[in-house]
């Protein structure tokens, strides 16, 4: 059922209606088959670009749509409710553009942002390494300056869009003490994606290692100056966590809608199972979890839009929304019973997809650590 939303402008309402139509007609019908076949829907990102949905939170002067984060995240939620691979991909692409938007020079933005925000190119965010996941400061990939370019060596891992991305926002050491950000072209000689990981969910989205073997990157692709990479990465992750929270709410909403629809139609002992208190209470708890998670990410988004600090709230929303998605999708399988354990219904896929949301963009254990440390400062 359509989510009732309170939107600030007519433009936002029209945008959400457009997104809902695209999600229903262009995304949802193809999701199950594509996930089963592990087929990456690159054409859907081109479609989103043509509709202006890849540029929503960024200024018009850079080719963006100048929409508040509150609106962008609700668009992301609608897309994720139809197809998580596309929703997560949109979130990752938006985060991959963030460093160039916020820290790039006017010349860099003019050169690359138009294609990035218009759907002509697709991005990936290359931060994690085999020994540096939650501990981002432990990364070992190294970029050595060689004249007017950098020679980059190292291995990145868990790269969403690995092997299909046109550009990688890459965090690398430029000295023993400094981490910097490079915008790396996907066709750079010496850059190679590994085989896609075999995953329990989001199988339509390729996740790979990224190996850099003396990859040459022009100094013009350095974003934000040497030594600012960790600050750029953490700023991008704050916004990225809001994106994952919105994706999680979209997935949970889809699972809730499926469970309600099934419980209304399924009869036992001459009654719809939704009329039995055990099921009724379970569905009520699912609804409460979805609404609470949505309110949490919207609160953080409004703080961001107002120019206020939102890092702690981003961690709270990521934690609350992804834990809710795991619980709601698991309960949806339970409501459907044996049918929920089969691939005839998407409940089991929703449950598999929910698990990774508790892991990437900082595990939920890391979110608790961030929240606790922020509270200790106050």
Short mmCIF file of C-alpha atoms in Angstrom, two decimals:
data_model
loop_
_atom_site.label_atom_id
_atom_site.label_comp_id
_atom_site.label_asym_id
_atom_site.label_seq_id
_atom_site.Cartn_x
_atom_site.Cartn_y
_atom_site.Cartn_z
CA UNK A 1 0.00 0.00 0.00
CA UNK A 2 1.31 3.51 -0.74
CA UNK A 3 3.01 5.19 2.21
CA UNK A 4 1.30 8.39 3.34
CA UNK A 5 3.96 11.08 3.36
CA UNK A 6 4.00 14.67 4.56
CA UNK A 7 6.04 16.53 1.95
CA UNK A 8 7.05 20.17 2.08
CA UNK A 9 6.44 21.14 -1.55
CA UNK A 10 4.33 20.25 -4.56
CA UNK A 11 7.57 19.51 -6.41
CA UNK A 12 8.50 16.90 -3.79
CA UNK A 13 5.05 15.33 -4.05
CA UNK A 14 5.33 15.10 -7.84
CA UNK A 15 8.81 13.63 -7.49
CA UNK A 16 7.63 10.92 -5.10
CA UNK A 17 4.69 10.11 -7.38
CA UNK A 18 7.05 9.77 -10.34
CA UNK A 19 9.35 7.54 -8.31
CA UNK A 20 6.48 5.37 -7.12
CA UNK A 21 5.28 4.85 -10.70
CA UNK A 22 8.78 3.94 -11.87
CA UNK A 23 9.29 1.60 -8.95
CA UNK A 24 5.99 -0.18 -9.59
CA UNK A 25 6.22 -0.37 -13.37
CA UNK A 26 9.94 -0.49 -14.21
CA UNK A 27 11.68 -2.03 -11.20
CA UNK A 28 9.46 -4.39 -9.20
CA UNK A 29 8.42 -6.64 -12.13
CA UNK A 30 12.06 -7.49 -12.95
CA UNK A 31 13.59 -7.73 -9.49
CA UNK A 32 13.03 -11.41 -8.62
CA UNK A 33 14.27 -12.81 -11.94
CA UNK A 34 17.32 -10.53 -12.06
CA UNK A 35 18.31 -11.45 -8.50
CA UNK A 36 17.87 -15.14 -9.26
CA UNK A 37 20.10 -14.80 -12.34
CA UNK A 38 22.60 -12.50 -10.55
CA UNK A 39 22.06 -9.99 -13.34
CA UNK A 40 23.18 -6.40 -12.73
CA UNK A 41 20.51 -3.92 -13.92
CA UNK A 42 22.76 -1.23 -15.39
CA UNK A 43 19.93 -0.01 -17.60
CA UNK A 44 17.89 0.91 -14.54
CA UNK A 45 20.54 3.38 -13.41
CA UNK A 46 20.48 4.97 -16.84
CA UNK A 47 16.70 5.23 -16.45
CA UNK A 48 17.09 6.88 -13.04
CA UNK A 49 19.61 9.29 -14.54
CA UNK A 50 17.27 10.27 -17.33
CA UNK A 51 14.54 10.94 -14.75
CA UNK A 52 16.90 13.11 -12.71
CA UNK A 53 16.94 10.75 -9.72
CA UNK A 54 20.73 10.33 -9.55
CA UNK A 55 21.31 14.00 -8.79
CA UNK A 56 18.62 14.83 -6.25
CA UNK A 57 20.53 16.15 -3.21
CA UNK A 58 23.15 18.15 -5.10
CA UNK A 59 23.10 21.82 -6.20
CA UNK A 60 21.73 22.81 -9.59
CA UNK A 61 24.97 24.60 -10.43
CA UNK A 62 26.69 21.20 -10.53
CA UNK A 63 23.95 19.52 -12.52
CA UNK A 64 21.95 18.42 -9.49
CA UNK A 65 18.27 18.77 -8.62
CA UNK A 66 18.81 20.79 -5.42
CA UNK A 67 16.37 18.67 -3.40
CA UNK A 68 16.63 18.44 0.39
CA UNK A 69 17.97 15.21 1.82
CA UNK A 70 14.57 14.63 3.38
CA UNK A 71 13.09 14.30 -0.11
CA UNK A 72 16.00 12.35 -1.61
CA UNK A 73 15.85 9.72 1.14
CA UNK A 74 12.14 9.15 0.64
CA UNK A 75 12.76 8.65 -3.08
CA UNK A 76 15.46 6.16 -2.13
CA UNK A 77 13.03 4.38 0.19
CA UNK A 78 10.45 4.01 -2.58
CA UNK A 79 13.04 2.56 -4.96
CA UNK A 80 14.35 0.15 -2.33
CA UNK A 81 10.86 -1.12 -1.60
CA UNK A 82 10.69 -2.27 -5.22
CA UNK A 83 14.26 -3.51 -5.74
CA UNK A 84 17.01 -3.36 -3.13
CA UNK A 85 19.87 -3.77 -5.59
CA UNK A 86 18.83 -0.55 -7.31
CA UNK A 87 18.18 1.27 -4.05
CA UNK A 88 21.53 0.37 -2.53
CA UNK A 89 23.21 1.14 -5.85
CA UNK A 90 21.67 4.60 -5.90
CA UNK A 91 22.81 5.21 -2.33
CA UNK A 92 26.36 4.08 -3.12
CA UNK A 93 26.51 6.19 -6.28
CA UNK A 94 25.27 9.26 -4.41
CA UNK A 95 27.89 8.73 -1.70
CA UNK A 96 30.59 8.23 -4.34
CA UNK A 97 29.74 11.65 -5.83
CA UNK A 98 29.77 13.41 -2.45
CA UNK A 99 33.54 14.04 -2.12
CA UNK A 100 33.74 15.71 -5.52
CA UNK A 101 30.66 17.85 -4.83
CA UNK A 102 31.80 18.99 -1.39
CA UNK A 103 35.59 19.04 -1.68
CA UNK A 104 36.39 19.24 -5.41
CA UNK A 105 37.51 22.33 -7.28
CA UNK A 106 35.25 24.17 -9.70
CA UNK A 107 37.34 22.80 -12.55
CA UNK A 108 36.96 19.22 -11.32
CA UNK A 109 33.21 19.57 -10.86
CA UNK A 110 32.78 21.08 -14.31
CA UNK A 111 34.79 18.29 -15.87
CA UNK A 112 33.21 15.24 -14.22
CA UNK A 113 30.04 15.97 -12.26
CA UNK A 114 27.67 16.39 -15.21
CA UNK A 115 28.16 12.82 -16.37
CA UNK A 116 28.20 11.46 -12.81
CA UNK A 117 24.91 13.07 -11.84
CA UNK A 118 23.21 12.59 -15.20
CA UNK A 119 23.40 8.80 -15.22
CA UNK A 120 26.05 8.53 -17.90
CA UNK A 121 28.57 7.14 -15.43
CA UNK A 122 28.12 4.95 -12.35
CA UNK A 123 30.24 5.23 -9.23
CA UNK A 124 31.70 3.03 -6.51
CA UNK A 125 33.17 3.85 -3.12
CA UNK A 126 36.52 2.19 -2.43
CA UNK A 127 37.42 2.48 1.24
CA UNK A 128 37.47 -1.00 2.83
CA UNK A 129 40.50 -3.27 2.63
CA UNK A 130 41.15 -6.85 3.80
CA UNK A 131 42.61 -5.58 7.09
CA UNK A 132 40.79 -2.23 7.23
CA UNK A 133 37.02 -2.48 7.48
CA UNK A 134 35.64 -0.68 10.51
CA UNK A 135 39.14 0.67 11.20
CA UNK A 136 39.34 2.96 8.18
CA UNK A 137 42.59 4.56 9.39
CA UNK A 138 44.37 1.20 9.01
CA UNK A 139 44.23 1.14 5.20
CA UNK A 140 47.44 0.26 3.35
CA UNK A 141 46.75 1.09 -0.29
CA UNK A 142 49.48 3.55 -1.25
CA UNK A 143 49.68 6.29 -3.89
CA UNK A 144 53.22 7.46 -4.63
CA UNK A 145 53.58 10.72 -6.50
CA UNK A 146 55.50 10.32 -9.73
CA UNK A 147 55.69 13.62 -11.57
CA UNK A 148 52.19 14.73 -12.55
CA UNK A 149 50.54 11.48 -11.51
CA UNK A 150 50.23 8.96 -8.72
CA UNK A 151 51.23 5.32 -8.91
CA UNK A 152 48.68 3.43 -6.80
CA UNK A 153 49.20 -0.04 -5.36
CA UNK A 154 47.00 -2.03 -3.02
CA UNK A 155 43.82 -4.06 -2.66
CA UNK A 156 40.34 -2.86 -1.81
CA UNK A 157 37.50 -5.20 -0.89
CA UNK A 158 33.71 -5.35 -0.61
CA UNK A 159 33.33 -2.87 -3.46
CA UNK A 160 29.70 -2.43 -4.53
CA UNK A 161 29.65 -2.03 -8.34
CA UNK A 162 33.16 -3.49 -8.54
CA UNK A 163 33.96 -4.23 -12.16
CA UNK A 164 30.95 -2.32 -13.53
CA UNK A 165 31.62 1.16 -12.12
CA UNK A 166 32.87 3.93 -14.40
CA UNK A 167 34.67 5.66 -11.55
CA UNK A 168 35.90 4.79 -8.07
CA UNK A 169 36.10 7.27 -5.22
CA UNK A 170 39.23 5.76 -3.72
CA UNK A 171 40.81 6.39 -0.33
CA UNK A 172 44.55 5.78 -0.25
CA UNK A 173 47.67 6.66 1.67
CA UNK A 174 49.84 9.36 0.12
CA UNK A 175 52.37 9.14 2.98
CA UNK A 176 52.86 7.17 6.17
CA UNK A 177 50.67 9.64 8.04
CA UNK A 178 48.30 10.97 5.36
CA UNK A 179 45.21 9.54 3.66
CA UNK A 180 43.91 11.18 0.50
CA UNK A 181 41.00 10.82 -1.91
CA UNK A 182 41.40 10.06 -5.62
CA UNK A 183 38.72 9.96 -8.30
CA UNK A 184 39.87 6.96 -10.34
CA UNK A 185 38.59 6.21 -13.83
CA UNK A 186 37.23 2.67 -14.11
CA UNK A 187 39.33 2.02 -17.23
CA UNK A 188 42.63 2.97 -15.59
CA UNK A 189 45.43 0.56 -16.63
CA UNK A 190 46.58 -1.41 -13.59
CA UNK A 191 43.13 -1.38 -11.98
CA UNK A 192 41.35 -4.72 -12.01
CA UNK A 193 38.22 -6.02 -10.30
CA UNK A 194 38.19 -9.53 -8.86
CA UNK A 195 35.48 -12.13 -9.27
CA UNK A 196 32.11 -11.16 -7.78
CA UNK A 197 31.57 -12.46 -4.25
CA UNK A 198 28.98 -15.21 -3.80
CA UNK A 199 26.47 -13.58 -1.47
CA UNK A 200 23.33 -14.63 0.35
CA UNK A 201 21.45 -11.55 -0.86
CA UNK A 202 21.67 -8.56 -3.20
CA UNK A 203 22.86 -11.01 -5.81
CA UNK A 204 22.03 -8.61 -8.63
CA UNK A 205 24.63 -6.18 -7.31
CA UNK A 206 28.27 -7.17 -7.98
CA UNK A 207 30.59 -6.96 -4.98
CA UNK A 208 34.29 -7.52 -5.69
CA UNK A 209 37.85 -6.92 -4.66
CA UNK A 210 39.63 -4.11 -6.46
CA UNK A 211 43.33 -4.62 -7.16
CA UNK A 212 45.57 -1.70 -8.07
CA UNK A 213 48.91 -2.71 -9.54
CA UNK A 214 50.93 0.40 -10.34
CA UNK A 215 47.71 2.10 -11.50
CA UNK A 216 48.51 5.60 -12.78
CA UNK A 217 46.14 8.37 -11.69
CA UNK A 218 46.63 11.98 -12.80
CA UNK A 219 47.21 14.51 -10.02
CA UNK A 220 44.17 16.43 -11.32
CA UNK A 221 42.08 13.59 -9.87
CA UNK A 222 43.17 14.32 -6.31
CA UNK A 223 40.06 15.54 -4.45
CA UNK A 224 40.36 17.87 -1.46
CA UNK A 225 44.14 18.00 -1.27
CA UNK A 226 46.59 15.51 0.21
CA UNK A 227 45.94 14.46 3.78
CA UNK A 228 42.20 15.21 3.84
CA UNK A 229 41.02 11.76 2.81
CA UNK A 230 39.94 10.42 6.18
CA UNK A 231 37.89 13.53 6.94
CA UNK A 232 36.28 13.28 3.48
CA UNK A 233 35.56 9.57 3.98
CA UNK A 234 33.91 10.03 7.36
CA UNK A 235 31.80 12.95 6.13
CA UNK A 236 30.64 10.88 3.17
CA UNK A 237 29.80 7.95 5.44
CA UNK A 238 27.54 10.09 7.63
CA UNK A 239 25.37 10.84 4.61
CA UNK A 240 25.75 7.31 3.28
CA UNK A 241 24.40 5.88 6.52
CA UNK A 242 21.23 7.89 6.05
CA UNK A 243 20.95 6.35 2.58
CA UNK A 244 21.23 2.83 3.97
CA UNK A 245 18.65 3.66 6.64
CA UNK A 246 16.21 4.73 3.93
CA UNK A 247 16.94 1.56 1.95
CA UNK A 248 16.27 -0.51 5.06
CA UNK A 249 12.92 1.18 5.66
CA UNK A 250 11.93 0.58 2.04
CA UNK A 251 12.74 -3.11 2.35
CA UNK A 252 10.91 -3.40 5.66
CA UNK A 253 7.86 -1.65 4.19
CA UNK A 254 7.80 -4.11 1.28
CA UNK A 255 7.97 -7.04 3.72
CA UNK A 256 5.20 -5.55 5.86
CA UNK A 257 2.95 -4.98 2.84
CA UNK A 258 3.51 -8.57 1.71
CA UNK A 259 2.72 -9.96 5.16
CA UNK A 260 -0.47 -7.92 5.53
CA UNK A 261 -1.72 -8.86 2.08
CA UNK A 262 -1.00 -12.55 2.65
CA UNK A 263 -2.57 -12.56 6.13
CA UNK A 264 -5.75 -11.00 4.78
CA UNK A 265 -6.10 -13.66 2.08
CA UNK A 266 -4.89 -16.76 3.93
CA UNK A 267 -7.69 -18.49 5.84
CA UNK A 268 -7.54 -21.08 8.62
CA UNK A 269 -10.42 -22.38 10.73
CA UNK A 270 -12.78 -20.31 8.59
CA UNK A 271 -11.10 -16.97 9.30
CA UNK A 272 -8.39 -14.81 7.75
CA UNK A 273 -5.23 -15.35 9.76
CA UNK A 274 -4.87 -11.60 10.27
CA UNK A 275 -7.86 -11.90 12.62
CA UNK A 276 -5.93 -14.17 14.98
CA UNK A 277 -4.31 -12.18 17.76
CA UNK A 278 -0.92 -13.88 17.38
CA UNK A 279 -0.63 -12.67 13.79
CA UNK A 280 -2.38 -9.37 14.48
CA UNK A 281 0.09 -8.42 17.20
CA UNK A 282 3.07 -9.50 15.09
CA UNK A 283 1.93 -7.30 12.19
CA UNK A 284 1.25 -4.40 14.55
CA UNK A 285 4.83 -4.64 15.86
CA UNK A 286 6.11 -4.71 12.27
CA UNK A 287 4.18 -1.54 11.46
CA UNK A 288 5.48 0.18 14.61
CA UNK A 289 9.06 -0.74 13.70
CA UNK A 290 8.73 0.59 10.15
CA UNK A 291 7.15 3.86 11.20
CA UNK A 292 9.69 4.40 13.99
CA UNK A 293 12.62 3.75 11.67
CA UNK A 294 11.23 6.13 9.05
CA UNK A 295 10.76 8.88 11.62
CA UNK A 296 14.34 8.39 12.82
CA UNK A 297 15.97 8.80 9.42
CA UNK A 298 13.73 11.75 8.55
CA UNK A 299 14.74 13.51 11.77
CA UNK A 300 18.43 13.08 10.90
CA UNK A 301 17.80 14.26 7.33
CA UNK A 302 16.06 17.41 8.53
CA UNK A 303 19.03 18.20 10.76
CA UNK A 304 21.33 17.76 7.78
CA UNK A 305 19.15 20.00 5.62
CA UNK A 306 19.20 22.67 8.34
CA UNK A 307 22.99 22.66 8.39
CA UNK A 308 23.13 21.17 11.87
CA UNK A 309 25.36 18.36 13.15
CA UNK A 310 23.79 15.01 12.27
CA UNK A 311 26.53 12.38 12.59
CA UNK A 312 25.20 10.83 15.79
CA UNK A 313 21.65 10.89 14.42
CA UNK A 314 22.87 9.24 11.21
CA UNK A 315 24.35 6.40 13.26
CA UNK A 316 21.14 6.10 15.28
CA UNK A 317 19.00 5.96 12.14
CA UNK A 318 21.26 3.40 10.46
CA UNK A 319 21.22 1.24 13.58
CA UNK A 320 17.47 1.49 14.21
CA UNK A 321 16.39 1.10 10.58
CA UNK A 322 18.60 -1.85 9.70
CA UNK A 323 17.82 -3.75 12.90
CA UNK A 324 14.14 -3.09 12.18
CA UNK A 325 14.52 -4.37 8.62
CA UNK A 326 16.08 -7.61 9.85
CA UNK A 327 13.29 -8.15 12.38
CA UNK A 328 10.44 -7.17 10.06
CA UNK A 329 11.63 -9.31 7.14
CA UNK A 330 12.14 -12.30 9.44
CA UNK A 331 8.65 -11.85 10.84
CA UNK A 332 7.24 -11.59 7.32
CA UNK A 333 8.61 -15.07 6.59
CA UNK A 334 6.94 -16.28 9.79
CA UNK A 335 3.57 -14.76 8.84
CA UNK A 336 3.69 -16.54 5.49
CA UNK A 337 4.67 -19.80 7.18
CA UNK A 338 5.83 -22.50 4.78
CA UNK A 339 5.09 -20.24 1.82
CA UNK A 340 7.52 -17.69 3.22
CA UNK A 341 10.33 -20.24 3.08
CA UNK A 342 9.90 -20.73 -0.67
CA UNK A 343 10.98 -18.52 -3.54
CA UNK A 344 7.38 -18.38 -4.75
CA UNK A 345 7.11 -15.28 -2.56
CA UNK A 346 9.75 -12.57 -2.07
CA UNK A 347 9.73 -12.81 1.74
CA UNK A 348 12.78 -15.07 1.90
CA UNK A 349 14.67 -12.76 -0.48
CA UNK A 350 13.78 -9.75 1.65
CA UNK A 351 15.16 -11.51 4.72
CA UNK A 352 18.40 -12.41 2.95
CA UNK A 353 18.81 -8.87 1.67
CA UNK A 354 18.18 -7.31 5.08
CA UNK A 355 21.18 -8.94 6.74
CA UNK A 356 23.86 -7.01 4.87
CA UNK A 357 22.24 -3.71 5.86
CA UNK A 358 23.41 -4.36 9.43
CA UNK A 359 26.97 -4.76 8.15
CA UNK A 360 27.96 -2.22 5.51
CA UNK A 361 28.48 1.54 5.95
CA UNK A 362 29.81 0.58 9.39
CA UNK A 363 28.47 -2.46 11.25
CA UNK A 364 25.77 -1.85 13.81
CA UNK A 365 28.31 -2.57 16.52
CA UNK A 366 30.36 0.34 15.17
CA UNK A 367 27.24 2.52 15.15
CA UNK A 368 26.73 1.79 18.83
CA UNK A 369 30.34 2.72 19.49
CA UNK A 370 29.95 6.01 17.57
CA UNK A 371 26.75 6.87 19.42
CA UNK A 372 28.24 6.05 22.81
CA UNK A 373 31.38 8.09 22.20
CA UNK A 374 29.35 11.07 21.01
CA UNK A 375 27.21 10.92 24.14
CA UNK A 376 30.33 10.73 26.31
CA UNK A 377 31.46 14.09 24.91
CA UNK A 378 28.27 15.90 25.92
#
